[in-house]
mmCIF file of N, CA and C in Angstrom:
data_model
loop_
_atom_site.group_PDB
_atom_site.id
_atom_site.type_symbol
_atom_site.label_atom_id
_atom_site.label_comp_id
_atom_site.label_asym_id
_atom_site.label_seq_id
_atom_site.Cartn_x
_atom_site.Cartn_y
_atom_site.Cartn_z
ATOM 1 N N UNK A 1 0.885 -1.181 -0.067
ATOM 2 C CA UNK A 1 -0.059 0.058 -0.198
ATOM 3 C C UNK A 1 0.943 1.126 0.030
ATOM 4 N N UNK A 2 0.325 2.344 -0.225
ATOM 5 C CA UNK A 2 0.979 3.684 -0.339
ATOM 6 C C UNK A 2 0.046 4.652 0.359
ATOM 7 N N UNK A 3 0.811 5.596 1.286
ATOM 8 C CA UNK A 3 -0.047 6.475 1.866
ATOM 9 C C UNK A 3 0.014 7.754 0.990
ATOM 10 N N UNK A 4 -1.104 8.498 0.949
ATOM 11 C CA UNK A 4 -1.070 9.785 0.159
ATOM 12 C C UNK A 4 -1.835 10.856 0.846
ATOM 13 N N UNK A 5 -1.497 12.218 0.885
ATOM 14 C CA UNK A 5 -2.244 13.162 1.537
ATOM 15 C C UNK A 5 -3.294 13.664 0.523
ATOM 16 N N UNK A 6 -3.235 13.148 -0.666
ATOM 17 C CA UNK A 6 -4.091 13.671 -1.745
ATOM 18 C C UNK A 6 -5.265 12.585 -1.825
ATOM 19 N N UNK A 7 -6.589 13.161 -1.472
ATOM 20 C CA UNK A 7 -7.954 12.240 -1.646
ATOM 21 C C UNK A 7 -8.186 12.179 -3.218
ATOM 22 N N UNK A 8 -8.067 11.036 -3.778
ATOM 23 C CA UNK A 8 -8.873 10.748 -5.033
ATOM 24 C C UNK A 8 -9.618 9.454 -4.946
ATOM 25 N N UNK A 9 -10.992 9.779 -5.196
ATOM 26 C CA UNK A 9 -11.914 8.547 -4.808
ATOM 27 C C UNK A 9 -11.701 7.400 -6.023
ATOM 28 N N UNK A 10 -10.905 8.002 -7.187
ATOM 29 C CA UNK A 10 -10.865 6.919 -8.218
ATOM 30 C C UNK A 10 -9.493 6.031 -7.780
ATOM 31 N N UNK A 11 -8.852 6.429 -6.918
ATOM 32 C CA UNK A 11 -7.883 5.450 -6.403
ATOM 33 C C UNK A 11 -8.240 4.487 -5.221
ATOM 34 N N UNK A 12 -9.426 4.553 -4.801
ATOM 35 C CA UNK A 12 -10.161 3.769 -3.776
ATOM 36 C C UNK A 12 -9.213 3.921 -2.564
ATOM 37 N N UNK A 13 -9.190 4.900 -1.872
ATOM 38 C CA UNK A 13 -8.463 5.174 -0.547
ATOM 39 C C UNK A 13 -9.231 4.691 0.596
ATOM 40 N N UNK A 14 -8.357 4.212 1.634
ATOM 41 C CA UNK A 14 -9.006 3.861 2.891
ATOM 42 C C UNK A 14 -8.398 4.670 3.990
ATOM 43 N N UNK A 15 -9.202 4.920 5.124
ATOM 44 C CA UNK A 15 -8.547 5.449 6.253
ATOM 45 C C UNK A 15 -8.516 4.093 7.162
ATOM 46 N N UNK A 16 -7.440 4.044 7.786
ATOM 47 C CA UNK A 16 -7.282 2.749 8.493
ATOM 48 C C UNK A 16 -7.138 3.014 9.932
ATOM 49 N N UNK A 17 -7.731 2.210 10.907
ATOM 50 C CA UNK A 17 -7.698 2.333 12.338
ATOM 51 C C UNK A 17 -6.314 1.445 12.685
ATOM 52 N N UNK A 18 -5.170 2.143 12.887
ATOM 53 C CA UNK A 18 -3.631 1.532 12.778
ATOM 54 C C UNK A 18 -3.957 0.516 14.114
ATOM 55 N N UNK A 19 -4.517 0.869 15.132
ATOM 56 C CA UNK A 19 -4.535 -0.049 16.352
ATOM 57 C C UNK A 19 -5.227 -1.246 16.047
ATOM 58 N N UNK A 20 -5.972 -1.513 14.959
ATOM 59 C CA UNK A 20 -6.753 -2.671 14.763
ATOM 60 C C UNK A 20 -5.964 -3.606 13.865
ATOM 61 N N UNK A 21 -5.007 -3.130 13.324
ATOM 62 C CA UNK A 21 -4.262 -4.058 12.234
ATOM 63 C C UNK A 21 -3.847 -5.441 12.932
ATOM 64 N N UNK A 22 -4.204 -6.643 12.386
ATOM 65 C CA UNK A 22 -3.729 -7.732 12.884
ATOM 66 C C UNK A 22 -3.292 -8.677 11.766
ATOM 67 N N UNK A 23 -2.538 -9.609 12.036
ATOM 68 C CA UNK A 23 -2.054 -10.695 10.907
ATOM 69 C C UNK A 23 -0.931 -11.449 11.351
ATOM 70 N N UNK A 24 -0.730 -12.484 10.349
ATOM 71 C CA UNK A 24 0.068 -13.709 10.591
ATOM 72 C C UNK A 24 1.035 -13.608 9.549
ATOM 73 N N UNK A 25 2.177 -14.284 9.582
ATOM 74 C CA UNK A 25 3.151 -14.460 8.320
ATOM 75 C C UNK A 25 3.763 -15.779 8.575
ATOM 76 N N UNK A 26 4.193 -16.334 7.432
ATOM 77 C CA UNK A 26 4.940 -17.496 7.399
ATOM 78 C C UNK A 26 5.978 -17.462 6.332
ATOM 79 N N UNK A 27 6.999 -18.366 6.295
ATOM 80 C CA UNK A 27 7.953 -18.199 5.205
ATOM 81 C C UNK A 27 7.328 -19.166 3.901
ATOM 82 N N UNK A 28 7.787 -18.737 2.877
ATOM 83 C CA UNK A 28 7.110 -19.465 1.548
ATOM 84 C C UNK A 28 8.252 -19.515 0.633
ATOM 85 N N UNK A 29 9.112 -20.448 0.855
ATOM 86 C CA UNK A 29 10.217 -20.625 0.014
ATOM 87 C C UNK A 29 11.063 -19.609 0.335
ATOM 88 N N UNK A 30 11.589 -18.792 -0.529
ATOM 89 C CA UNK A 30 12.746 -17.634 -0.112
ATOM 90 C C UNK A 30 11.855 -16.347 -0.097
ATOM 91 N N UNK A 31 10.564 -16.368 0.000
ATOM 92 C CA UNK A 31 9.674 -15.316 0.386
ATOM 93 C C UNK A 31 8.982 -15.430 1.614
ATOM 94 N N UNK A 32 8.057 -14.547 1.955
ATOM 95 C CA UNK A 32 7.121 -14.704 3.074
ATOM 96 C C UNK A 32 5.698 -14.275 2.562
ATOM 97 N N UNK A 33 4.848 -14.891 3.382
ATOM 98 C CA UNK A 33 3.389 -14.593 3.152
ATOM 99 C C UNK A 33 2.884 -14.041 4.284
ATOM 100 N N UNK A 34 1.907 -13.153 4.075
ATOM 101 C CA UNK A 34 1.161 -12.328 5.076
ATOM 102 C C UNK A 34 -0.213 -12.238 4.869
ATOM 103 N N UNK A 35 -0.930 -12.379 6.067
ATOM 104 C CA UNK A 35 -2.374 -12.444 5.672
ATOM 105 C C UNK A 35 -2.965 -11.711 7.126
ATOM 106 N N UNK A 36 -3.830 -10.637 6.843
ATOM 107 C CA UNK A 36 -4.223 -9.798 8.080
ATOM 108 C C UNK A 36 -5.501 -8.883 7.535
ATOM 109 N N UNK A 37 -5.849 -8.059 8.319
ATOM 110 C CA UNK A 37 -6.811 -7.275 8.293
ATOM 111 C C UNK A 37 -6.981 -6.023 9.344
ATOM 112 N N UNK A 38 -7.775 -4.946 9.031
ATOM 113 C CA UNK A 38 -7.766 -3.965 9.925
ATOM 114 C C UNK A 38 -9.138 -3.274 9.449
ATOM 115 N N UNK A 39 -9.588 -2.549 10.551
ATOM 116 C CA UNK A 39 -10.771 -1.702 10.437
ATOM 117 C C UNK A 39 -10.444 -0.380 9.778
ATOM 118 N N UNK A 40 -11.476 -0.276 8.853
ATOM 119 C CA UNK A 40 -11.168 1.007 7.931
ATOM 120 C C UNK A 40 -12.532 1.658 7.441
ATOM 121 N N UNK A 41 -12.394 2.909 7.036
ATOM 122 C CA UNK A 41 -13.397 3.475 6.457
ATOM 123 C C UNK A 41 -13.118 4.069 5.033
ATOM 124 N N UNK A 42 -14.103 4.312 4.093
ATOM 125 C CA UNK A 42 -13.654 4.649 2.814
ATOM 126 C C UNK A 42 -15.112 5.180 2.164
ATOM 127 N N UNK A 43 -14.828 5.861 1.050
ATOM 128 C CA UNK A 43 -15.922 6.312 0.351
ATOM 129 C C UNK A 43 -15.921 5.598 -1.018
ATOM 130 N N UNK A 44 -17.190 5.320 -1.623
ATOM 131 C CA UNK A 44 -17.277 4.961 -2.843
ATOM 132 C C UNK A 44 -18.571 5.710 -3.443
ATOM 133 N N UNK A 45 -18.459 5.628 -4.740
ATOM 134 C CA UNK A 45 -19.567 6.298 -5.631
ATOM 135 C C UNK A 45 -20.238 5.473 -6.533
ATOM 136 N N UNK A 46 -21.634 5.405 -6.425
ATOM 137 C CA UNK A 46 -22.305 4.570 -7.486
ATOM 138 C C UNK A 46 -23.572 5.474 -7.917
ATOM 139 N N UNK A 47 -23.771 5.477 -9.210
ATOM 140 C CA UNK A 47 -24.521 6.140 -9.848
ATOM 141 C C UNK A 47 -24.798 7.716 -9.233
ATOM 142 N N UNK A 48 -23.607 8.298 -9.364
ATOM 143 C CA UNK A 48 -23.492 9.595 -8.909
ATOM 144 C C UNK A 48 -23.723 9.758 -7.260
ATOM 145 N N UNK A 49 -23.958 8.945 -6.543
ATOM 146 C CA UNK A 49 -24.246 9.139 -5.076
ATOM 147 C C UNK A 49 -23.041 8.648 -4.374
ATOM 148 N N UNK A 50 -22.375 9.557 -3.430
ATOM 149 C CA UNK A 50 -21.310 9.216 -2.724
ATOM 150 C C UNK A 50 -21.763 8.537 -1.450
ATOM 151 N N UNK A 51 -21.103 7.294 -1.200
ATOM 152 C CA UNK A 51 -21.335 6.660 0.050
ATOM 153 C C UNK A 51 -20.280 6.421 0.995
ATOM 154 N N UNK A 52 -20.442 6.776 2.382
ATOM 155 C CA UNK A 52 -19.309 6.461 3.192
ATOM 156 C C UNK A 52 -19.599 5.054 3.921
ATOM 157 N N UNK A 53 -18.557 4.093 3.934
ATOM 158 C CA UNK A 53 -18.416 2.835 4.301
ATOM 159 C C UNK A 53 -17.395 2.585 5.489
ATOM 160 N N UNK A 54 -17.942 1.641 6.414
ATOM 161 C CA UNK A 54 -17.124 1.143 7.309
ATOM 162 C C UNK A 54 -17.109 -0.382 7.400
ATOM 163 N N UNK A 55 -15.770 -0.987 7.681
ATOM 164 C CA UNK A 55 -15.757 -2.347 7.750
ATOM 165 C C UNK A 55 -14.436 -2.578 7.896
ATOM 166 N N UNK A 56 -13.984 -3.811 7.193
ATOM 167 C CA UNK A 56 -12.480 -4.254 7.283
ATOM 168 C C UNK A 56 -11.888 -4.490 5.849
ATOM 169 N N UNK A 57 -10.678 -4.131 5.945
ATOM 170 C CA UNK A 57 -9.869 -4.210 4.618
ATOM 171 C C UNK A 57 -8.903 -5.473 4.777
ATOM 172 N N UNK A 58 -8.839 -6.404 3.856
ATOM 173 C CA UNK A 58 -7.963 -7.369 3.930
ATOM 174 C C UNK A 58 -6.613 -7.034 3.536
ATOM 175 N N UNK A 59 -5.641 -7.472 4.288
ATOM 176 C CA UNK A 59 -4.221 -7.124 4.018
ATOM 177 C C UNK A 59 -3.309 -8.372 4.045
ATOM 178 N N UNK A 60 -2.965 -8.676 2.541
ATOM 179 C CA UNK A 60 -2.201 -9.937 2.316
ATOM 180 C C UNK A 60 -1.358 -9.856 1.279
ATOM 181 N N UNK A 61 -0.282 -10.742 1.296
ATOM 182 C CA UNK A 61 0.497 -10.899 0.293
ATOM 183 C C UNK A 61 1.202 -12.290 0.255
ATOM 184 N N UNK A 62 1.318 -13.125 -0.835
ATOM 185 C CA UNK A 62 1.839 -14.397 -0.860
ATOM 186 C C UNK A 62 3.418 -14.419 -0.972
ATOM 187 N N UNK A 63 4.040 -13.220 -1.632
ATOM 188 C CA UNK A 63 5.231 -13.131 -1.904
ATOM 189 C C UNK A 63 5.993 -12.123 -1.561
ATOM 190 N N UNK A 64 6.236 -11.847 -0.252
ATOM 191 C CA UNK A 64 6.904 -10.608 0.262
ATOM 192 C C UNK A 64 8.425 -10.957 0.479
ATOM 193 N N UNK A 65 9.278 -10.069 -0.009
ATOM 194 C CA UNK A 65 10.762 -10.324 -0.074
ATOM 195 C C UNK A 65 11.321 -10.430 1.143
ATOM 196 N N UNK A 66 10.643 -10.127 2.370
ATOM 197 C CA UNK A 66 11.100 -10.075 3.818
ATOM 198 C C UNK A 66 10.090 -10.137 4.789
ATOM 199 N N UNK A 67 10.254 -10.552 5.934
ATOM 200 C CA UNK A 67 9.346 -10.710 7.090
ATOM 201 C C UNK A 67 8.853 -9.207 7.276
ATOM 202 N N UNK A 68 7.666 -9.193 7.843
ATOM 203 C CA UNK A 68 7.242 -7.732 8.091
ATOM 204 C C UNK A 68 7.327 -7.656 9.858
ATOM 205 N N UNK A 69 7.554 -6.443 10.431
ATOM 206 C CA UNK A 69 7.484 -6.296 11.578
ATOM 207 C C UNK A 69 6.035 -6.054 12.040
ATOM 208 N N UNK A 70 5.505 -7.214 12.576
ATOM 209 C CA UNK A 70 4.185 -7.156 12.998
ATOM 210 C C UNK A 70 3.707 -6.103 14.040
ATOM 211 N N UNK A 71 4.640 -5.492 14.660
ATOM 212 C CA UNK A 71 4.330 -4.698 15.788
ATOM 213 C C UNK A 71 4.327 -3.149 15.289
ATOM 214 N N UNK A 72 4.663 -2.942 14.014
ATOM 215 C CA UNK A 72 4.795 -1.589 13.371
ATOM 216 C C UNK A 72 3.572 -1.595 12.187
ATOM 217 N N UNK A 73 2.527 -0.906 12.407
ATOM 218 C CA UNK A 73 1.414 -0.767 11.386
ATOM 219 C C UNK A 73 2.101 -0.117 10.111
ATOM 220 N N UNK A 74 3.041 0.736 10.088
ATOM 221 C CA UNK A 74 3.523 1.473 8.924
ATOM 222 C C UNK A 74 4.288 0.309 7.928
ATOM 223 N N UNK A 75 4.951 -0.436 8.726
ATOM 224 C CA UNK A 75 5.756 -1.609 8.004
ATOM 225 C C UNK A 75 4.762 -2.514 7.261
ATOM 226 N N UNK A 76 3.804 -2.654 7.968
ATOM 227 C CA UNK A 76 2.768 -3.856 7.249
ATOM 228 C C UNK A 76 2.072 -3.023 6.204
ATOM 229 N N UNK A 77 1.548 -1.821 6.464
ATOM 230 C CA UNK A 77 0.710 -0.973 5.444
ATOM 231 C C UNK A 77 1.673 -0.683 4.131
ATOM 232 N N UNK A 78 2.968 -0.572 4.315
ATOM 233 C CA UNK A 78 3.967 -0.100 3.319
ATOM 234 C C UNK A 78 4.448 -1.212 2.411
ATOM 235 N N UNK A 79 3.986 -2.600 2.916
ATOM 236 C CA UNK A 79 4.582 -3.697 2.272
ATOM 237 C C UNK A 79 3.676 -3.804 0.840
ATOM 238 N N UNK A 80 4.179 -4.705 -0.083
ATOM 239 C CA UNK A 80 3.438 -4.962 -1.462
ATOM 240 C C UNK A 80 2.152 -5.903 -1.165
ATOM 241 N N UNK A 81 1.129 -5.240 -0.643
ATOM 242 C CA UNK A 81 0.032 -5.932 -0.406
ATOM 243 C C UNK A 81 -1.061 -6.105 -1.602
ATOM 244 N N UNK A 82 -1.656 -6.986 -1.513
ATOM 245 C CA UNK A 82 -2.675 -7.160 -2.696
ATOM 246 C C UNK A 82 -4.081 -6.691 -2.196
ATOM 247 N N UNK A 83 -4.692 -5.817 -2.791
ATOM 248 C CA UNK A 83 -5.956 -5.141 -2.467
ATOM 249 C C UNK A 83 -7.129 -5.411 -3.506
ATOM 250 N N UNK A 84 -7.028 -6.481 -4.231
ATOM 251 C CA UNK A 84 -7.953 -6.709 -5.395
ATOM 252 C C UNK A 84 -9.416 -6.860 -4.795
ATOM 253 N N UNK A 85 -9.582 -7.431 -3.736
ATOM 254 C CA UNK A 85 -10.964 -7.631 -3.264
ATOM 255 C C UNK A 85 -11.573 -6.475 -2.505
ATOM 256 N N UNK A 86 -10.845 -5.295 -2.354
ATOM 257 C CA UNK A 86 -11.495 -4.222 -1.735
ATOM 258 C C UNK A 86 -11.901 -4.407 -0.220
ATOM 259 N N UNK A 87 -12.648 -3.479 0.298
ATOM 260 C CA UNK A 87 -13.060 -3.662 1.644
ATOM 261 C C UNK A 87 -14.344 -4.384 1.758
ATOM 262 N N UNK A 88 -14.355 -5.217 3.105
ATOM 263 C CA UNK A 88 -15.621 -5.882 3.429
ATOM 264 C C UNK A 88 -16.522 -5.018 4.207
ATOM 265 N N UNK A 89 -17.431 -4.327 3.503
ATOM 266 C CA UNK A 89 -18.375 -3.203 4.072
ATOM 267 C C UNK A 89 -19.282 -4.132 5.180
ATOM 268 N N UNK A 90 -19.193 -3.259 6.306
ATOM 269 C CA UNK A 90 -20.180 -3.698 7.469
ATOM 270 C C UNK A 90 -21.330 -2.713 7.644
ATOM 271 N N UNK A 91 -20.995 -1.317 7.123
ATOM 272 C CA UNK A 91 -22.177 -0.493 7.295
ATOM 273 C C UNK A 91 -21.905 0.684 6.252
ATOM 274 N N UNK A 92 -22.789 1.045 5.822
ATOM 275 C CA UNK A 92 -22.944 2.042 4.579
ATOM 276 C C UNK A 92 -23.755 3.220 4.768
ATOM 277 N N UNK A 93 -23.451 4.464 4.559
ATOM 278 C CA UNK A 93 -24.403 5.516 4.554
ATOM 279 C C UNK A 93 -24.485 6.371 3.438
ATOM 280 N N UNK A 94 -25.537 6.726 2.728
ATOM 281 C CA UNK A 94 -25.590 7.475 1.679
ATOM 282 C C UNK A 94 -26.008 8.884 1.952
ATOM 283 N N UNK A 95 -26.449 9.325 3.096
ATOM 284 C CA UNK A 95 -26.844 10.520 3.446
ATOM 285 C C UNK A 95 -28.523 10.412 3.573
ATOM 286 N N UNK A 96 -28.939 9.401 3.227
ATOM 287 C CA UNK A 96 -30.632 9.169 3.449
ATOM 288 C C UNK A 96 -30.770 7.710 3.931
ATOM 289 N N UNK A 97 -29.996 6.704 3.554
ATOM 290 C CA UNK A 97 -30.375 5.488 4.091
ATOM 291 C C UNK A 97 -29.069 4.748 4.524
ATOM 292 N N UNK A 98 -29.219 4.010 5.709
ATOM 293 C CA UNK A 98 -28.333 3.184 6.111
ATOM 294 C C UNK A 98 -28.331 1.691 5.726
ATOM 295 N N UNK A 99 -27.285 0.893 5.324
ATOM 296 C CA UNK A 99 -27.299 -0.505 5.148
ATOM 297 C C UNK A 99 -26.307 -1.028 6.098
ATOM 298 N N UNK A 100 -26.539 -2.065 6.618
ATOM 299 C CA UNK A 100 -25.410 -2.898 7.401
ATOM 300 C C UNK A 100 -26.081 -3.446 8.567
ATOM 301 N N UNK A 101 -25.417 -3.348 9.570
ATOM 302 C CA UNK A 101 -25.684 -3.951 10.914
ATOM 303 C C UNK A 101 -27.143 -3.856 11.303
ATOM 304 N N UNK A 102 -27.822 -4.804 12.045
ATOM 305 C CA UNK A 102 -29.095 -4.870 12.387
ATOM 306 C C UNK A 102 -29.370 -4.423 13.797
ATOM 307 N N UNK A 103 -28.229 -4.666 14.688
ATOM 308 C CA UNK A 103 -28.348 -4.399 16.026
ATOM 309 C C UNK A 103 -28.329 -2.774 16.081
ATOM 310 N N UNK A 104 -29.283 -2.209 16.907
ATOM 311 C CA UNK A 104 -29.263 -0.835 17.156
ATOM 312 C C UNK A 104 -28.058 -0.047 17.661
ATOM 313 N N UNK A 105 -27.379 -0.875 18.547
ATOM 314 C CA UNK A 105 -26.208 -0.311 19.031
ATOM 315 C C UNK A 105 -24.974 -0.131 18.004
ATOM 316 N N UNK A 106 -24.862 -1.200 17.240
ATOM 317 C CA UNK A 106 -23.919 -1.115 16.091
ATOM 318 C C UNK A 106 -24.218 -0.275 15.197
ATOM 319 N N UNK A 107 -25.523 -0.127 14.844
ATOM 320 C CA UNK A 107 -25.907 0.991 13.677
ATOM 321 C C UNK A 107 -25.582 2.370 14.144
ATOM 322 N N UNK A 108 -25.778 2.710 15.454
ATOM 323 C CA UNK A 108 -25.491 3.897 16.107
ATOM 324 C C UNK A 108 -23.910 4.247 16.063
ATOM 325 N N UNK A 109 -23.091 3.179 16.309
ATOM 326 C CA UNK A 109 -21.649 3.495 16.236
ATOM 327 C C UNK A 109 -21.392 3.722 14.793
ATOM 328 N N UNK A 110 -21.836 2.781 13.962
ATOM 329 C CA UNK A 110 -21.361 3.216 12.538
ATOM 330 C C UNK A 110 -21.928 4.628 11.997
ATOM 331 N N UNK A 111 -23.165 5.032 12.330
ATOM 332 C CA UNK A 111 -23.505 6.186 12.017
ATOM 333 C C UNK A 111 -22.860 7.347 12.504
ATOM 334 N N UNK A 112 -22.442 7.376 13.758
ATOM 335 C CA UNK A 112 -21.613 8.329 14.487
ATOM 336 C C UNK A 112 -20.357 8.643 13.576
ATOM 337 N N UNK A 113 -19.762 7.602 12.994
ATOM 338 C CA UNK A 113 -18.616 7.597 12.205
ATOM 339 C C UNK A 113 -18.898 8.054 10.755
ATOM 340 N N UNK A 114 -19.943 7.526 10.225
ATOM 341 C CA UNK A 114 -20.353 7.885 8.828
ATOM 342 C C UNK A 114 -21.013 9.056 8.364
ATOM 343 N N UNK A 115 -21.871 9.550 9.262
ATOM 344 C CA UNK A 115 -22.584 10.670 8.994
ATOM 345 C C UNK A 115 -21.658 11.950 8.892
ATOM 346 N N UNK A 116 -20.704 12.130 9.841
ATOM 347 C CA UNK A 116 -19.739 13.360 9.461
ATOM 348 C C UNK A 116 -18.803 13.294 8.198
ATOM 349 N N UNK A 117 -18.918 11.887 7.951
ATOM 350 C CA UNK A 117 -17.880 11.611 6.679
ATOM 351 C C UNK A 117 -18.587 12.316 5.391
ATOM 352 N N UNK A 118 -19.923 12.150 5.336
ATOM 353 C CA UNK A 118 -20.634 12.655 4.368
ATOM 354 C C UNK A 118 -20.902 14.248 4.392
ATOM 355 N N UNK A 119 -20.981 14.583 5.476
ATOM 356 C CA UNK A 119 -21.162 16.076 5.764
ATOM 357 C C UNK A 119 -20.125 16.930 5.498
ATOM 358 N N UNK A 120 -18.976 16.564 5.479
ATOM 359 C CA UNK A 120 -17.680 17.275 4.982
ATOM 360 C C UNK A 120 -16.632 16.473 4.378
ATOM 361 N N UNK A 121 -17.226 15.627 3.544
ATOM 362 C CA UNK A 121 -16.234 14.822 2.730
ATOM 363 C C UNK A 121 -15.067 15.605 2.037
ATOM 364 N N UNK A 122 -13.927 14.956 1.767
ATOM 365 C CA UNK A 122 -13.619 13.797 2.407
ATOM 366 C C UNK A 122 -12.790 14.172 3.879
ATOM 367 N N UNK A 123 -13.306 13.498 4.875
ATOM 368 C CA UNK A 123 -12.610 13.675 6.022
ATOM 369 C C UNK A 123 -12.296 12.344 6.500
ATOM 370 N N UNK A 124 -11.109 12.525 7.443
ATOM 371 C CA UNK A 124 -10.726 11.186 8.050
ATOM 372 C C UNK A 124 -11.059 11.314 9.488
ATOM 373 N N UNK A 125 -12.028 10.208 9.905
ATOM 374 C CA UNK A 125 -12.589 10.391 11.168
ATOM 375 C C UNK A 125 -11.533 10.223 12.420
ATOM 376 N N UNK A 126 -11.734 10.620 13.476
ATOM 377 C CA UNK A 126 -11.006 10.533 14.665
ATOM 378 C C UNK A 126 -10.596 8.983 14.618
ATOM 379 N N UNK A 127 -9.347 8.657 15.022
ATOM 380 C CA UNK A 127 -8.929 7.237 15.314
ATOM 381 C C UNK A 127 -8.611 6.320 14.042
ATOM 382 N N UNK A 128 -8.599 7.235 12.916
ATOM 383 C CA UNK A 128 -8.313 6.384 11.677
ATOM 384 C C UNK A 128 -6.909 7.306 11.055
ATOM 385 N N UNK A 129 -6.209 6.637 10.268
ATOM 386 C CA UNK A 129 -5.114 7.132 9.594
ATOM 387 C C UNK A 129 -5.235 7.018 7.923
ATOM 388 N N UNK A 130 -5.215 8.099 7.191
ATOM 389 C CA UNK A 130 -5.313 7.858 5.974
ATOM 390 C C UNK A 130 -4.650 9.085 5.068
ATOM 391 N N UNK A 131 -4.799 8.936 3.851
ATOM 392 C CA UNK A 131 -5.383 7.984 3.007
ATOM 393 C C UNK A 131 -4.332 6.882 2.625
ATOM 394 N N UNK A 132 -4.714 5.649 2.490
ATOM 395 C CA UNK A 132 -4.003 4.590 2.193
ATOM 396 C C UNK A 132 -4.687 3.931 0.757
ATOM 397 N N UNK A 133 -3.769 3.645 -0.151
ATOM 398 C CA UNK A 133 -4.526 2.987 -1.306
ATOM 399 C C UNK A 133 -3.498 1.995 -1.808
ATOM 400 N N UNK A 134 -4.164 0.945 -2.454
ATOM 401 C CA UNK A 134 -3.431 -0.236 -3.028
ATOM 402 C C UNK A 134 -2.856 0.003 -4.473
ATOM 403 N N UNK A 135 -3.237 1.176 -4.896
ATOM 404 C CA UNK A 135 -2.834 1.641 -6.420
ATOM 405 C C UNK A 135 -1.595 2.348 -6.316
ATOM 406 N N UNK A 136 -1.000 2.225 -7.417
ATOM 407 C CA UNK A 136 0.393 2.656 -7.655
ATOM 408 C C UNK A 136 0.232 4.333 -7.753
ATOM 409 N N UNK A 137 1.339 4.973 -7.484
ATOM 410 C CA UNK A 137 1.409 6.518 -7.953
ATOM 411 C C UNK A 137 1.193 6.866 -9.360
ATOM 412 N N UNK A 138 0.347 7.932 -9.454
ATOM 413 C CA UNK A 138 0.034 8.400 -10.779
ATOM 414 C C UNK A 138 0.655 9.742 -11.168
#
């Protein structure tokens, strides 16, 4: 991944809660494999409507040249990770409708983060670090 200060929705950036990054790694021949995840928020646009999303982003690679320091979130995030599957959305707000969790307590937590994201987009909510993208520099 790569961190950028410039928000471009076309690069599918994520703001990541660094303290939620988890993962495991193991040798794979002369390379290393890593599989992990982190809580994240992101924006997506569909049919001209911007949506704020909250969920998990998968962090993985099968062919890293070196082992990662699992205690250092930046070491993990700056590795050559594969993001082809995108985020796993647990809650989404489009300014009018919420989609996601059915438990009222979880909905309230999600909406407390997602509503401000659409009010003044693009913002990085408190507790998140961004913007991180799997796409290369343009």
